[in-house]
XYZ file of C-alpha atoms in Angstrom:
469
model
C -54.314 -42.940 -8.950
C -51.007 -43.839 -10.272
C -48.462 -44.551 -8.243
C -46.530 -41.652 -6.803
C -42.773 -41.328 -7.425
C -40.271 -39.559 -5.176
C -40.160 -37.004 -7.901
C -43.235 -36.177 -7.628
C -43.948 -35.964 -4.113
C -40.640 -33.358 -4.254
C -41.740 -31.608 -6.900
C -45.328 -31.672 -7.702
C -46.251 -30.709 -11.494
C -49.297 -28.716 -12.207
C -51.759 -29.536 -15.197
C -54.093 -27.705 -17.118
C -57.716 -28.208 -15.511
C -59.707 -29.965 -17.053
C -63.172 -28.336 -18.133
C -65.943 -30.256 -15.601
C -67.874 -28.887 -12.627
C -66.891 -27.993 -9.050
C -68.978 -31.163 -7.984
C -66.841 -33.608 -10.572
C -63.518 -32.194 -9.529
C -63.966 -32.377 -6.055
C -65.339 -36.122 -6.145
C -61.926 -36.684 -7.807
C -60.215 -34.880 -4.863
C -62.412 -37.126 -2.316
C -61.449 -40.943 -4.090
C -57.323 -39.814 -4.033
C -56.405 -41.761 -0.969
C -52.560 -40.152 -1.709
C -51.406 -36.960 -3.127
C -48.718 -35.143 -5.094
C -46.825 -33.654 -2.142
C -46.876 -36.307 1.232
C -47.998 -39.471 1.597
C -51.519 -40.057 4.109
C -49.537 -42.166 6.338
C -46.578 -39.668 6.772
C -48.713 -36.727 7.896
C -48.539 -37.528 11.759
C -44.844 -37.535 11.358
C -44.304 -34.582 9.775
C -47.065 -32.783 12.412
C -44.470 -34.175 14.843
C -41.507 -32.954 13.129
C -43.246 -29.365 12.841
C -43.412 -29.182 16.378
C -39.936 -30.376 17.291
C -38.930 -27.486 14.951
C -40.296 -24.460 16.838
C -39.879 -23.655 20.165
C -43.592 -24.258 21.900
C -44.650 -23.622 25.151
C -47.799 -23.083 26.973
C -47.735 -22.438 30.793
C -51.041 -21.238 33.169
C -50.522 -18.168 34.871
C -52.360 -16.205 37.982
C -54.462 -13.655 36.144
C -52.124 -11.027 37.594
C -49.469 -11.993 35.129
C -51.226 -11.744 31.905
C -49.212 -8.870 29.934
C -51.752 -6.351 28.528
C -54.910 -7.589 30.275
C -56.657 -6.790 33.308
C -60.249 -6.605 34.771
C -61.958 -3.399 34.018
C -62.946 -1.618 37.511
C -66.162 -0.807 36.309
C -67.344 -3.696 34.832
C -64.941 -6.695 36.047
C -64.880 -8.014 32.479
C -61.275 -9.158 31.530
C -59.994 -6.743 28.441
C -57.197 -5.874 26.178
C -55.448 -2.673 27.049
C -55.386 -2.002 23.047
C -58.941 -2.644 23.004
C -58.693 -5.179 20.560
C -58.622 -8.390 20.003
C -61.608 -9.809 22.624
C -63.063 -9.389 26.238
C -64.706 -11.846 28.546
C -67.678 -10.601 29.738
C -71.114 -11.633 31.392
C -74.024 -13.117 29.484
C -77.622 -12.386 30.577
C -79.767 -14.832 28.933
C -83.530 -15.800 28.675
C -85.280 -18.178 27.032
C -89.035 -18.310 26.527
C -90.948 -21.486 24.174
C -94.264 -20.842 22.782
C -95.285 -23.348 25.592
C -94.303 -20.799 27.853
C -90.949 -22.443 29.562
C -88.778 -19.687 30.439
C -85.238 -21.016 30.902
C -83.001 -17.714 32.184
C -79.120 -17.738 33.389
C -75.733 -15.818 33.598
C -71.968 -16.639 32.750
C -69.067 -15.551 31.359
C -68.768 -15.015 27.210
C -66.528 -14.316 25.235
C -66.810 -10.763 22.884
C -64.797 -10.933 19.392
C -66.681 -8.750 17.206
C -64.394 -8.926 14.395
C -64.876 -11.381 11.612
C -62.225 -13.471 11.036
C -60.833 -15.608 8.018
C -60.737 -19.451 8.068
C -59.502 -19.991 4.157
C -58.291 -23.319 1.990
C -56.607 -22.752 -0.875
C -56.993 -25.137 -4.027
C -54.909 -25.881 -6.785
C -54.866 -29.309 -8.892
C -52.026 -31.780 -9.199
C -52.441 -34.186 -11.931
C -56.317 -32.832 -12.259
C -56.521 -33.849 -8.635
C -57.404 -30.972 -6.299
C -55.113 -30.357 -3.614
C -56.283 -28.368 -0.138
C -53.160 -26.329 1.120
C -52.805 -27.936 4.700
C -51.294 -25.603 7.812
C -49.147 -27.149 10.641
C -50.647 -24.758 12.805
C -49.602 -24.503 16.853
C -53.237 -23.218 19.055
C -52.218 -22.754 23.050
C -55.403 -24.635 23.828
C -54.527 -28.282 21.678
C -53.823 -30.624 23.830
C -51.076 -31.750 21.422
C -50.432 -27.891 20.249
C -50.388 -28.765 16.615
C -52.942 -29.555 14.088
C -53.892 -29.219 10.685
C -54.885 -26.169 10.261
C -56.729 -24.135 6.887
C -54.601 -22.078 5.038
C -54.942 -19.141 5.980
C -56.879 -18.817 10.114
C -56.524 -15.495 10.986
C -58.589 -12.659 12.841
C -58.795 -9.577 11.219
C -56.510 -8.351 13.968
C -53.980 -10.992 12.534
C -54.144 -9.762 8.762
C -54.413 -6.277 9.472
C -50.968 -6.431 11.308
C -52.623 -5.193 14.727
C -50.393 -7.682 16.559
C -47.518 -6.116 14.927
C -46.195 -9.523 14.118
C -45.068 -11.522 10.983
C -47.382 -11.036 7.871
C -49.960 -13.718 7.563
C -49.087 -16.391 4.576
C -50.915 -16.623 1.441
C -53.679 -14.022 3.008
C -53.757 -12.329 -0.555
C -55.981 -15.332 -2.174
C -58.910 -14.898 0.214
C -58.585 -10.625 0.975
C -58.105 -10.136 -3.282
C -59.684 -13.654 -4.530
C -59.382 -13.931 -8.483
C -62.408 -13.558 -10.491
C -63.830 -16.743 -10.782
C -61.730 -18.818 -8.024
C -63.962 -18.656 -5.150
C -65.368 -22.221 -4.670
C -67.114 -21.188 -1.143
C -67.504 -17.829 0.624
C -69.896 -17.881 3.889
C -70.331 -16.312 7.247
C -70.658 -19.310 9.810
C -71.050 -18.848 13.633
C -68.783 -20.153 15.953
C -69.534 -21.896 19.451
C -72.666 -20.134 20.386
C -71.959 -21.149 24.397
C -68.857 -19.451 24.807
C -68.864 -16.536 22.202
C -71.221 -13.911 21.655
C -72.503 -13.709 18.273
C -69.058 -14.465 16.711
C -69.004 -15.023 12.922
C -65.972 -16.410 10.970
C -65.886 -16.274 7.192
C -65.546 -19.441 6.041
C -63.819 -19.463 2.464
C -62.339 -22.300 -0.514
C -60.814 -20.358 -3.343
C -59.080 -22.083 -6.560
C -55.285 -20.907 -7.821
C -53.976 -21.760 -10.780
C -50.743 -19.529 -9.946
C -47.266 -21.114 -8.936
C -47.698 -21.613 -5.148
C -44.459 -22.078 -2.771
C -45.770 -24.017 0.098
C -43.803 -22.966 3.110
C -42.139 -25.470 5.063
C -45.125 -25.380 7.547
C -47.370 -26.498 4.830
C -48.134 -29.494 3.171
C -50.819 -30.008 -0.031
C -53.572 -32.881 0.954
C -56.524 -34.339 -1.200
C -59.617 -34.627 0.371
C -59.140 -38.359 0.227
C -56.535 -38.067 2.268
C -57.891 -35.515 4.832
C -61.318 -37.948 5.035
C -58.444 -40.734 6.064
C -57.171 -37.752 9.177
C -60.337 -37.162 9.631
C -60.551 -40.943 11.517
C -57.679 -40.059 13.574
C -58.170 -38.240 16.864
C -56.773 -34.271 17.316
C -55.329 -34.051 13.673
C -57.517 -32.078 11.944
C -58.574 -28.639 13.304
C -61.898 -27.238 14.248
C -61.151 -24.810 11.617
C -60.751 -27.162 8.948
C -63.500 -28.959 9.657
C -65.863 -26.059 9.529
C -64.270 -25.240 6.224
C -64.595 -28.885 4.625
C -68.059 -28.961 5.265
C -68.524 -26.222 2.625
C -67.060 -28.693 0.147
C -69.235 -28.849 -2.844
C -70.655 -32.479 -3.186
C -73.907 -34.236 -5.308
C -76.420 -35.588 -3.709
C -77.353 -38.605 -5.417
C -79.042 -40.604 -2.553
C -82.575 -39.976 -3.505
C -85.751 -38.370 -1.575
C -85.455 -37.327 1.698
C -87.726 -37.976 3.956
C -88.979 -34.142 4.414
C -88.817 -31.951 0.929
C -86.314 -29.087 1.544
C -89.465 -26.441 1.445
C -90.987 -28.411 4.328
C -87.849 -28.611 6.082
C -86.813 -24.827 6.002
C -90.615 -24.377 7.106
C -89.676 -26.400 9.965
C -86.520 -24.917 10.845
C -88.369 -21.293 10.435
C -90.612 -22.618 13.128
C -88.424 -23.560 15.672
C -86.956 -20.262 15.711
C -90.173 -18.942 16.019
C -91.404 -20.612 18.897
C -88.118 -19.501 20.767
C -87.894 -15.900 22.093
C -84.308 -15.317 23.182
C -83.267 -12.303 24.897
C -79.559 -12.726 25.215
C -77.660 -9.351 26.340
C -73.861 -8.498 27.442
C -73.483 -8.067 31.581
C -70.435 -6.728 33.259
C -68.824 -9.886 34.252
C -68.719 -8.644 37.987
C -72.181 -9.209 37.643
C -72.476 -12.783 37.060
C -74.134 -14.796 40.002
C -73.018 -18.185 40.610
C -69.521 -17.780 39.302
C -66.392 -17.076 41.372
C -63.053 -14.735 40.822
C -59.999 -16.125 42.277
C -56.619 -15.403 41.720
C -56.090 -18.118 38.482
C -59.499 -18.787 37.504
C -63.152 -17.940 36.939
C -64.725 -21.117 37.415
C -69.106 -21.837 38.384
C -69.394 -22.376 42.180
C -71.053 -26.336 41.301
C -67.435 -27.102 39.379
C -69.925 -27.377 36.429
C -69.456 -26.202 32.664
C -66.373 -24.488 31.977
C -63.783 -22.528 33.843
C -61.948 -18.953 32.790
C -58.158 -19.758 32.910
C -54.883 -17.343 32.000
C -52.098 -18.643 30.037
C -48.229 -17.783 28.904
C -47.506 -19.073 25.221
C -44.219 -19.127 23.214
C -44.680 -20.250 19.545
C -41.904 -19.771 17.434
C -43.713 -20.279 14.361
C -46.709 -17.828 14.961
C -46.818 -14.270 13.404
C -46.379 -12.731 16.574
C -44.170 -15.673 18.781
C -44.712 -14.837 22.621
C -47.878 -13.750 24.398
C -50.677 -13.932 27.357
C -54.189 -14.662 26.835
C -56.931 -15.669 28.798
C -58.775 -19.310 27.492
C -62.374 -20.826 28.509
C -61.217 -24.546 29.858
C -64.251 -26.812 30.004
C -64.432 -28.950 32.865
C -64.505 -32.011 31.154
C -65.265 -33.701 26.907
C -68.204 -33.370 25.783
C -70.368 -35.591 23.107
C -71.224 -34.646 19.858
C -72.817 -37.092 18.088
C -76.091 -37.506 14.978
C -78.099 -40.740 15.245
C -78.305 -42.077 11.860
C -80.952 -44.107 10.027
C -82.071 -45.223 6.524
C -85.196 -44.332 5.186
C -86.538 -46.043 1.793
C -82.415 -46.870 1.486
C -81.386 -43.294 2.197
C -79.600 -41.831 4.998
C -80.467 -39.658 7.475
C -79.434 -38.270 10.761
C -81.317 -36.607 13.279
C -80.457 -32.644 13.540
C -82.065 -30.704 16.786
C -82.658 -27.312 16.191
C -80.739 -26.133 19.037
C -80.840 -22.626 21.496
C -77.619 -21.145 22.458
C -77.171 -17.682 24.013
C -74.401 -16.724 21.672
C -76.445 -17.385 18.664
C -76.854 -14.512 16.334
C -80.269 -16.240 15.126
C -81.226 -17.897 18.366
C -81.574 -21.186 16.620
C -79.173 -23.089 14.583
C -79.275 -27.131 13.755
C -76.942 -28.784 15.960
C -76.480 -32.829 16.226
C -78.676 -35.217 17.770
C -76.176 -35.309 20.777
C -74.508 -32.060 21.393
C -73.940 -32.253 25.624
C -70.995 -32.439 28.167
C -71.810 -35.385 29.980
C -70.689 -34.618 33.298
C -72.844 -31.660 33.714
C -75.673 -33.948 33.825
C -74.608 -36.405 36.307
C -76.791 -35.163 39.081
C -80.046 -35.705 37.590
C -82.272 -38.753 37.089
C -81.890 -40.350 33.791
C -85.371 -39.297 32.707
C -84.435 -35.320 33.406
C -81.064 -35.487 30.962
C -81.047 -34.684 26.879
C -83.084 -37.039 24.633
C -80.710 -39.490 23.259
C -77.629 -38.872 25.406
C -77.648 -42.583 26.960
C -78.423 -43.805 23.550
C -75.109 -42.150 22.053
C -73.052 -42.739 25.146
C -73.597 -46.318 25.325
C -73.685 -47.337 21.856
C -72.502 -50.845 21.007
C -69.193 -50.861 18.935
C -71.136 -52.791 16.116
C -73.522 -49.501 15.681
C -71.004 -46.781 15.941
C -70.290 -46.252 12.259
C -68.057 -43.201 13.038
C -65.647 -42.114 16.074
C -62.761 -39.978 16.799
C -61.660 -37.224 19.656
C -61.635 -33.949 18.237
C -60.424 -30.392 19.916
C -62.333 -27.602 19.633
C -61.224 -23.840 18.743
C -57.866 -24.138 20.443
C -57.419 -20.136 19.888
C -59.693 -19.592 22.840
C -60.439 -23.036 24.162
C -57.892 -25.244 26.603
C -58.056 -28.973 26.139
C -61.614 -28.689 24.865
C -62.187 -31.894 23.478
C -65.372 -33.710 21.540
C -66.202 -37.658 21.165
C -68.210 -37.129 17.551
C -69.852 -39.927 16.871
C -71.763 -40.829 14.460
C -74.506 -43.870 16.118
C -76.920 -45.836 13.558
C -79.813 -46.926 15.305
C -82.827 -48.774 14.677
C -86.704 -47.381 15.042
C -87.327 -48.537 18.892
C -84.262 -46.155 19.868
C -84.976 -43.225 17.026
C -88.670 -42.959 15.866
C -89.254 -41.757 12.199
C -91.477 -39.258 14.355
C -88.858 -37.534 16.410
C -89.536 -35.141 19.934
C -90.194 -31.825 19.192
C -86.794 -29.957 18.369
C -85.818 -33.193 16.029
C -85.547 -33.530 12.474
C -84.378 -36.035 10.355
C -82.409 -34.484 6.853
C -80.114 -35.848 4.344
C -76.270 -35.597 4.180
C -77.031 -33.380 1.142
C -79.820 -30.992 2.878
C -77.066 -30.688 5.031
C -74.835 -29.711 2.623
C -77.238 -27.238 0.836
C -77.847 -25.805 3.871
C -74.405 -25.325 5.293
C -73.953 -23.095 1.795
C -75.855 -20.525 4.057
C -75.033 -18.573 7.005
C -76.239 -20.153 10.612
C -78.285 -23.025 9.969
C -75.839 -25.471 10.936
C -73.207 -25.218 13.993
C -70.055 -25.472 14.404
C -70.335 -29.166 15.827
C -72.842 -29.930 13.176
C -70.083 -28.416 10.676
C -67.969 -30.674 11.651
C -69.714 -33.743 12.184
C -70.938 -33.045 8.263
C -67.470 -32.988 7.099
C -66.958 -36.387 8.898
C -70.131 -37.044 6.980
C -68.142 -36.739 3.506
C -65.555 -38.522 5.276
C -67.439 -41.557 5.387
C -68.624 -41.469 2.120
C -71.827 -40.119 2.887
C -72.023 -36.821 1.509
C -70.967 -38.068 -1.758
């Protein structure tokens, strides 16, 4: 790329678009280490200069002060007086393999039936396309503000049932121009801590003039691949989004032809029956009320906290919510190897009780650490002490990154991404195992639930490495 002028990173001049596929563009997009509006290295600085601006403020409260929430008498589960928005309440969950292990517990979940919108907008600089990039504050960061999509909003948000501010740029993804939608699917969220919670993940094209708010910045994908390396920068919400960017495929066979591999993935779901059904939440055993938290009575997993926020910035800019708080980080992490000179990482069709399909692929490594500590090494997840004491020299991807901070407090993944050799990773993997392709991946993730959230993102760190493309 040329380069940039202080002009043009004031002022950024659209061109006419040039006539080549979504695939061609968007490789452009990916090899633009700058763009038209900041520079790559600047972005931390004006994150930091965002948040000076507004006034932020997240403090934990007893459960008695949340404003407009309270435990139902009936059922103990923590709800909105409105109705709206979501409820914690109790998860009743069994598991039975066609081996017949049976796998059964309880906790707290949370209920959001309503589909939300996680939505980049696209327009091209210089026949560069740009992603429309959100300094957006989440009470659960642990630095508060991250690039954020466009446009994240429930559809309490964009409906104005907060009664607050109207949501920016929502009328590209609610009214999307014929022809503009690059990407337009329903993807699950966590499937341990919601229940059957679907956000639709969108990238639609503009060729109209677009005032970027001062909260907003444009970004190639070049440089959000570059963010992408640095830890809590780039969203959950993002990431789930980038992994529906449209790339080729052009490293070759993989080792299992995508029929096979969609018969195998149709499998595994079948040999799982899940019965997963909603509980009151007074009725979950081994969990404990107190007066500031809901937390398991082993100090395992996660813990249901209450919080006071104050975001200036936010359509509606002063609330209480309750948040999930896991107990400690977790590890997400694919092994990778090469195959005939073509990569592949090892997905595990995993179960979680949230899961509108039962079964979704999930990394290699997808575990909190910690709540395994008290068994013998042979009793823990396959590949766990592979990923979790990698050498530096096979670690071919690393960074910290927070998870939905919306609902989640200081819930915080190591994704990794581990290359290993056949001793540690056989090309015939445990039951549960797969290897696939970057670009299976990618096909696949053009579909509702077959990949999860972590696997989202660890596929957009994928095309962050130059992998996907």
């Amino acid at each position: 790329m040329p380069a940039l002028s202080a002009t043009t990173l004031t002022h950024p001049v659209l061109r006419p678009r040039r006539e080549a596929s979504a695939v061609e563009r968007y490789a452009r997009s990916a090899e633009a280490p700058e763009g038209a509006a900041i520079r790559t290295a600047d972005v931390p600085a004006w994150l930091e200069e965002r948040r000076r601006a507004h006034d932020f403020r997240v403090d934990r409260i007893p459960f008695a002060e949340l404003r407009g929430w309270d435990f139902a008498p009936d059922t103990g589960n923590l709800v909105h007086s409105s109705g709206r928005f979501f409820s914690v309440e109790g998860l009743d969950a069994t598991v039975t393999d066609d081996d017949g292990t049976v796998t059964t517990w309880r906790q707290p979940i949370i209920k959001q039936p309503e589909v939300g919108i996680l939505g980049l907008l696209v327009k091209e600089f210089d026949g560069v396309p740009h992603f429309l990039m959100q300094a957006k504050m989440e009470p659960g960061n642990p630095n508060l503000l991250q690039l954020s999509p466009t446009v994240q909003a429930t559809r309490s948000n964009y409906t104005g049932a907060h009664r607050g501010a109207p949501v920016r740029y929502i009328d590209h993804f609610v009214s999307p121009e014929a022809g503009s939608v690059v990407a337009d699917v329903l993807q699950s969220e966590h499937g341990s801590w919601f229940y059957r919670k679907s956000n639709r993940n969108m990238i639609v094209e503009t060729t109209a003039d677009v005032e970027p708010h001062e909260d907003f910045r444009w970004l190639t994908l070049g440089q959000l691949a570059q963010l992408l390396h640095q830890d809590d920068v780039v969203n959950m919400d993002t990431r789930t989004v980038l992994s529906a960017v449209p790339y080729a495929d052009p490293h070759g066979r993989a080792k299992l032809r995508d029929a096979e591999l969609h018969s195998w993935f149709t499998g595994q779901r079948a040999r799982h029956t899940v019965s997963a059904e909603r509980v009151p939440l007074a009725d979950v055993t081994g969990w404990t009320r107190g007066k500031e938290t809901i937390e398991h009575d082993e100090g395992r997993y996660f813990k249901v906290v209450a919080v006071s926020v104050r975001a200036g910035n936010r359509e509606v800019t002063g609330w209480t919510q309750p948040l999930f708080e896991p107990v400690r980080n977790g590890i997400a992490a694919f092994v990778l190897r090469h195959f005939d000179g073509v990569p592949h990482v090892l997905a595990h069709a995993r179960v979680e009780g949230g899961f509108l399909d039962a079964v979704e692929l999930g990394p290699t490594v997808q575990y909190t650490p910690a709540n395994y500590a008290h068994l013998p090494v042979a009793e823990q997840p396959p590949f766990l002490d592979l990923v979790r004491t990698a050498h530096p020299d096979r670690i071919r991807y690393e960074a910290v990154h927070s998870e939905e901070g919306g609902r989640f407090l200081n819930a915080g993944s190591r994704y990794l991404v581990v290359e290993a050799d056949a001793s540690q990773a056989p090309l015939d993997p445990p039951p549960g195992y797969q290897w696939v392709t970057p670009g299976q991946l990618t096909s696949l993730v053009r579909h509702g639930h077959y990949l999860n959230v972590q696997a989202r993102t660890l596929l957009a760190c994928l095309g962050a490495m130059g992998l996907t493309a």
